CSV table of C-alpha atoms and ligand atoms in Angstrom, one decimal:
chain,number,residue,atom,x,y,z
A,1,MET,CA,26.2,5.1,17.9
A,2,SER,CA,23.0,5.4,16.0
A,3,LEU,CA,22.4,3.2,12.8
A,4,PRO,CA,22.1,5.0,9.5
A,5,SER,CA,18.6,5.6,8.3
A,6,PRO,CA,17.2,3.0,5.9
A,7,ILE,CA,16.9,4.0,2.3
A,8,ILE,CA,13.7,3.3,0.3
A,9,THR,CA,13.1,3.7,-3.4
A,10,ALA,CA,10.1,5.6,-4.9
A,11,PHE,CA,9.0,6.8,-8.4
A,12,GLU,CA,10.9,9.8,-9.6
A,13,HIS,CA,7.6,10.7,-11.5
A,14,SER,CA,4.8,8.8,-9.9
A,15,PRO,CA,1.9,8.2,-12.3
A,16,ASP,CA,-0.5,9.0,-9.5
A,17,LYS,CA,0.7,12.6,-9.4
A,18,GLY,CA,1.1,12.7,-5.7
A,19,LYS,CA,-2.1,11.0,-4.7
A,20,GLY,CA,-0.2,8.6,-2.5
A,21,LEU,CA,-1.3,5.5,-4.3
A,22,ALA,CA,2.1,4.1,-5.2
A,23,ARG,CA,3.4,1.5,-2.8
A,24,ASP,CA,6.3,3.5,-1.4
A,25,MET,CA,3.5,5.2,0.6
A,26,ARG,CA,2.9,2.1,2.6
A,27,VAL,CA,6.5,1.9,3.6
A,28,ARG,CA,6.8,5.6,4.4
A,29,TRP,CA,3.7,5.3,6.6
A,30,ALA,CA,5.1,2.3,8.5
A,31,LEU,CA,8.4,4.1,9.1
A,32,GLU,CA,6.5,7.2,10.3
A,33,GLU,CA,4.4,5.2,12.6
A,34,VAL,CA,7.4,3.8,14.4
A,35,GLY,CA,9.3,7.0,14.3
A,36,GLN,CA,12.2,5.8,12.1
A,37,SER,CA,13.7,8.4,9.9
A,38,TYR,CA,14.5,7.3,6.3
A,39,GLU,CA,16.0,8.4,3.1
A,40,VAL,CA,14.5,8.2,-0.4
A,41,ARG,CA,16.2,7.4,-3.6
A,42,LEU,CA,14.0,8.3,-6.5
A,43,VAL,CA,14.2,6.1,-9.6
A,44,SER,CA,13.0,6.7,-13.1
A,45,PHE,CA,11.0,4.0,-15.0
A,46,ARG,CA,14.1,3.4,-17.1
A,47,ALA,CA,16.4,3.0,-14.1
A,48,MET,CA,14.1,0.5,-12.5
A,49,LYS,CA,14.8,-1.9,-15.3
A,50,GLU,CA,18.6,-1.5,-15.3
A,51,PRO,CA,21.0,-3.9,-13.6
A,52,GLU,CA,21.7,-1.7,-10.6
A,53,HIS,CA,18.0,-1.6,-9.5
A,54,LEU,CA,17.3,-5.2,-10.7
A,55,ALA,CA,20.0,-6.3,-8.3
A,56,LEU,CA,17.8,-4.9,-5.5
A,57,HIS,CA,14.5,-5.8,-7.0
A,58,PRO,CA,14.3,-8.7,-9.5
A,59,PHE,CA,11.0,-7.5,-10.9
A,60,GLY,CA,12.2,-4.0,-11.6
A,61,GLN,CA,9.7,-2.2,-9.3
A,62,ILE,CA,9.5,0.1,-6.3
A,63,PRO,CA,9.6,0.2,-3.4
A,64,THR,CA,12.8,-1.4,-2.1
A,65,TYR,CA,14.3,-1.1,1.4
A,66,GLU,CA,18.0,-1.0,2.3
A,67,GLU,CA,19.2,-1.1,5.9
A,68,GLY,CA,22.9,-1.8,6.4
A,69,ASN,CA,23.6,-5.0,4.5
A,70,LEU,CA,19.9,-6.0,4.3
A,71,ALA,CA,18.1,-5.3,1.1
A,72,LEU,CA,14.3,-6.1,0.8
A,73,PHE,CA,11.6,-5.8,-1.8
A,74,GLU,CA,7.9,-6.5,-1.6
A,75,THR,CA,5.9,-4.0,0.5
A,76,GLY,CA,4.4,-6.7,2.7
A,77,ALA,CA,7.8,-8.1,3.6
A,78,ILE,CA,9.2,-4.6,4.2
A,79,VAL,CA,6.3,-3.5,6.5
A,80,LEU,CA,6.6,-6.8,8.4
A,81,HIS,CA,10.3,-6.2,8.9
A,82,ILE,CA,9.7,-2.7,10.2
A,83,ALA,CA,6.9,-3.9,12.5
A,84,GLU,CA,9.1,-6.7,13.9
A,85,ARG,CA,12.1,-4.4,14.5
A,86,HIS,CA,10.3,-1.4,16.1
A,87,ALA,CA,7.5,-0.9,18.6
A,88,GLY,CA,4.2,0.6,17.3
A,89,LEU,CA,2.9,-1.7,14.6
A,90,PHE,CA,2.5,-5.1,16.3
A,91,PRO,CA,0.9,-5.9,19.7
A,92,ASP,CA,3.2,-7.6,22.2
A,93,GLU,CA,1.0,-10.6,22.9
A,94,ALA,CA,1.8,-13.5,20.6
A,95,ASN,CA,-1.7,-14.4,19.4
A,96,ALA,CA,-2.6,-10.7,18.8
A,97,ARG,CA,0.6,-10.4,16.8
A,98,ALA,CA,-0.4,-13.4,14.7
A,99,ARG,CA,-3.8,-11.9,14.0
A,100,ALA,CA,-2.1,-8.6,12.9
A,101,ILE,CA,0.0,-10.6,10.5
A,102,MET,CA,-3.1,-12.5,9.3
A,103,TRP,CA,-4.7,-9.1,8.4
A,104,MET,CA,-1.5,-8.1,6.5
A,105,PHE,CA,-1.9,-11.2,4.3
A,106,ALA,CA,-5.7,-10.7,4.0
A,107,ALA,CA,-5.1,-7.1,2.7
A,108,LEU,CA,-2.5,-8.1,0.2
A,109,ASN,CA,-3.8,-11.6,-0.9
A,110,THR,CA,-7.5,-11.4,-0.5
A,111,VAL,CA,-8.7,-7.8,-0.7
A,112,GLU,CA,-6.2,-6.2,-3.0
A,113,PRO,CA,-6.4,-8.7,-6.0
A,114,PRO,CA,-10.0,-7.9,-7.1
A,115,ILE,CA,-9.2,-4.2,-6.7
A,116,LEU,CA,-6.2,-4.5,-8.9
A,117,ASP,CA,-8.2,-6.5,-11.4
A,118,ARG,CA,-10.8,-3.7,-11.6
A,119,GLU,CA,-8.0,-1.2,-12.2
A,120,THR,CA,-6.4,-3.3,-14.9
A,121,THR,CA,-9.7,-3.6,-16.7
A,122,ARG,CA,-10.3,0.1,-16.6
A,123,LEU,CA,-6.7,0.9,-17.7
A,124,LEU,CA,-6.0,-1.7,-20.3
A,125,GLU,CA,-9.3,-3.1,-21.5
A,126,SER,CA,-11.6,-0.2,-22.1
A,127,GLU,CA,-11.5,-0.6,-25.9
A,128,LYS,CA,-12.6,-4.3,-25.8
A,129,PRO,CA,-16.1,-5.1,-26.9
A,130,TRP,CA,-16.7,-7.0,-23.6
A,131,TYR,CA,-15.4,-4.1,-21.5
A,132,GLU,CA,-18.6,-3.1,-19.7
A,133,GLU,CA,-19.5,-6.6,-18.8
A,134,ARG,CA,-16.0,-7.4,-17.5
A,135,LEU,CA,-16.0,-4.1,-15.5
A,136,ARG,CA,-19.3,-5.0,-13.9
A,137,PHE,CA,-17.9,-8.5,-13.1
A,138,THR,CA,-14.7,-7.0,-11.4
A,139,GLU,CA,-16.8,-4.5,-9.5
A,140,ASN,CA,-19.0,-7.2,-8.2
A,141,ARG,CA,-16.0,-9.1,-7.0
A,142,VAL,CA,-14.7,-6.0,-5.2
A,143,ARG,CA,-18.1,-5.4,-3.6
A,144,SER,CA,-18.2,-8.9,-2.4
A,145,ARG,CA,-14.9,-8.5,-0.6
A,146,LEU,CA,-16.0,-5.1,0.8
A,147,SER,CA,-19.2,-6.4,2.2
A,148,GLN,CA,-17.4,-9.3,3.9
A,149,LEU,CA,-14.8,-6.9,5.4
A,150,SER,CA,-17.5,-4.5,6.4
A,151,ALA,CA,-19.4,-7.2,8.2
A,152,ARG,CA,-16.3,-8.2,10.1
A,153,LEU,CA,-15.2,-4.7,11.0
A,154,GLY,CA,-18.7,-3.7,12.3
A,155,ASN,CA,-18.5,-0.6,14.5
A,156,ALA,CA,-14.9,-1.2,15.5
A,157,GLU,CA,-12.2,1.5,14.7
A,158,TRP,CA,-9.5,-1.1,13.9
A,159,LEU,CA,-9.7,-4.7,12.8
A,160,GLU,CA,-8.4,-6.2,16.1
A,161,GLY,CA,-9.0,-3.4,18.6
A,162,VAL,CA,-5.7,-1.5,18.3
A,163,PHE,CA,-4.1,-0.1,15.2
A,164,SER,CA,-1.6,-2.5,13.7
A,165,ALA,CA,0.4,-3.2,10.5
A,166,GLY,CA,-2.7,-5.1,9.4
A,167,ASP,CA,-4.7,-2.0,9.5
A,168,LEU,CA,-1.9,0.0,7.8
A,169,LEU,CA,-2.0,-2.4,4.8
A,170,MET,CA,-5.8,-2.8,4.7
A,171,VAL,CA,-6.4,1.0,4.7
A,172,SER,CA,-3.7,1.4,2.0
A,173,VAL,CA,-5.4,-1.2,-0.2
A,174,LEU,CA,-8.8,0.3,0.3
A,175,LEU,CA,-7.5,3.8,-0.5
A,176,ARG,CA,-7.1,2.6,-4.1
A,177,LEU,CA,-10.9,2.6,-4.3
A,178,LYS,CA,-11.3,6.1,-3.0
A,179,SER,CA,-12.0,7.8,-6.3
A,180,SER,CA,-14.4,5.0,-7.4
A,181,GLY,CA,-17.1,5.9,-4.8
A,182,MET,CA,-17.4,2.2,-4.0
A,183,LEU,CA,-16.1,2.7,-0.4
A,184,ASP,CA,-18.9,5.1,0.3
A,185,GLU,CA,-21.4,2.3,-0.1
A,186,TYR,CA,-20.0,0.9,3.2
A,187,ALA,CA,-20.1,3.6,5.8
A,188,ASN,CA,-18.0,1.7,8.3
A,189,LEU,CA,-15.2,1.1,5.7
A,190,ALA,CA,-15.3,4.8,4.7
A,191,ALA,CA,-14.9,5.7,8.3
A,192,TYR,CA,-12.1,3.1,8.8
A,193,VAL,CA,-10.1,4.5,5.9
A,194,ALA,CA,-10.7,8.1,7.1
A,195,SER,CA,-9.3,7.1,10.6
A,196,GLY,CA,-6.2,5.7,8.8
A,197,GLU,CA,-5.8,8.9,6.8
A,198,ALA,CA,-6.2,11.0,9.9
A,199,ARG,CA,-3.2,9.4,11.7
A,200,PRO,CA,-0.4,11.9,12.0
A,201,ALA,CA,2.1,9.3,10.7
A,202,TYR,CA,-0.1,8.9,7.5
A,203,GLN,CA,-0.2,12.6,7.1
A,204,ARG,CA,3.6,13.0,7.3
A,205,ALA,CA,4.1,10.1,4.9
A,206,PHE,CA,1.5,11.6,2.5
A,207,ALA,CA,3.2,15.0,2.6
A,208,ALA,CA,6.6,13.5,2.0
A,209,GLN,CA,5.5,11.7,-1.2
A,210,LEU,CA,3.5,14.7,-2.3
A,211,ALA,CA,6.6,16.9,-1.9
A,212,VAL,CA,8.3,14.7,-4.5
A,213,PHE,CA,5.5,15.4,-7.0
A,214,MET,CA,5.7,19.1,-6.2
A,215,GLY,CA,9.4,19.1,-6.9
A,216,GLN,CA,10.4,19.6,-3.3
A,217,SER,CA,12.8,17.6,-1.1
A,218,PRO,CA,12.1,13.9,-1.5
A,219,ALA,CA,13.8,13.0,1.8
A,220,SER,CA,11.9,12.7,5.1
B,301,LIG,N1,4.0,-6.7,-4.9
B,301,LIG,C1,4.8,-5.6,-5.1
B,301,LIG,C2,4.9,-4.9,-3.7
B,301,LIG,O1,3.9,-4.9,-3.0
B,301,LIG,O2,5.9,-4.3,-3.4
B,301,LIG,C3,4.3,-4.7,-6.2
B,301,LIG,C4,5.2,-3.5,-6.4
B,301,LIG,C5,4.6,-2.6,-7.5
B,301,LIG,O3,3.6,-2.9,-8.1
B,301,LIG,N2,5.3,-1.5,-7.8
B,301,LIG,C6,4.8,-0.6,-8.8
B,301,LIG,C7,5.9,-0.5,-9.8
B,301,LIG,O4,7.1,-0.4,-9.5
B,301,LIG,C8,4.6,0.8,-8.2
B,301,LIG,S1,3.3,0.7,-7.0
B,301,LIG,N3,5.5,-0.5,-11.1
B,301,LIG,C9,6.4,-0.3,-12.2
B,301,LIG,C10,6.6,-1.5,-13.0
B,301,LIG,O5,6.2,-2.6,-12.6
B,301,LIG,O6,7.3,-1.4,-14.0
B,301,LIG,C11,1.8,0.4,-8.1
B,301,LIG,C12,1.1,1.6,-8.5
B,301,LIG,C13,1.6,2.3,-9.6
B,301,LIG,C14,0.8,3.5,-10.0
B,301,LIG,C15,-0.3,3.8,-9.3
B,301,LIG,N4,-1.0,5.0,-9.7
B,301,LIG,O7,-0.6,5.7,-10.6
B,301,LIG,O8,-2.0,5.3,-9.1
B,301,LIG,C16,-0.7,3.1,-8.2
B,301,LIG,C17,0.0,2.0,-7.8
């Protein structure tokens, strides 16, 4: 007997208007990579702060992931769970697997924070008298991380030879910079992100989240 599909949550009305930048995209992509079908429950901003959703996600956010009697929040934990339970996102060899997990943490803990900092500055601080200086400061911090990552990636297609959950999260994080033009300053990082976007699993996940914005079926 096959197990029921996991259920994830996503924005009913994503502020990114279907650009695939909300974090449900990372979970959708992981599920598509491993060939696991899934259902999507769309939630409004108001519903995310109500007790029913808070029971699933104490911080009132998306995405969440429900599979039988398991309920998870935090994208990193969800992608790790999917990668551990299915073939396709982690190498078999123990050390290679540890390195893939290392890159998952690097994406979320080391590369994403300065990118978020820049976004927060642009979104919430543009009226402040010190805005331009702070923006430059945050952009320098992003560039510093990008040049370090670029140096490590070199001419490789993926961070550790074969595509893994580490690449999935790193590409997802870098995609947040796409409209900034900063990625294009690092040809190998731009190519790396393009390789991620070209993956059929990414394309399916992107189409599914775009369909929500276009008012079509939210389920995959
Ligand atoms: N650390 C958590 C995780 O990785 O799962 C962070 C989850 C999170 O930030 N969720 C956001 C959320 O629910 C959506 S993805 N926000 C509502 C709230 O906190 O009340 C972040 C996001 C939102 C919008 C865009 N965008 O418009 O481009 C991009 C990313």
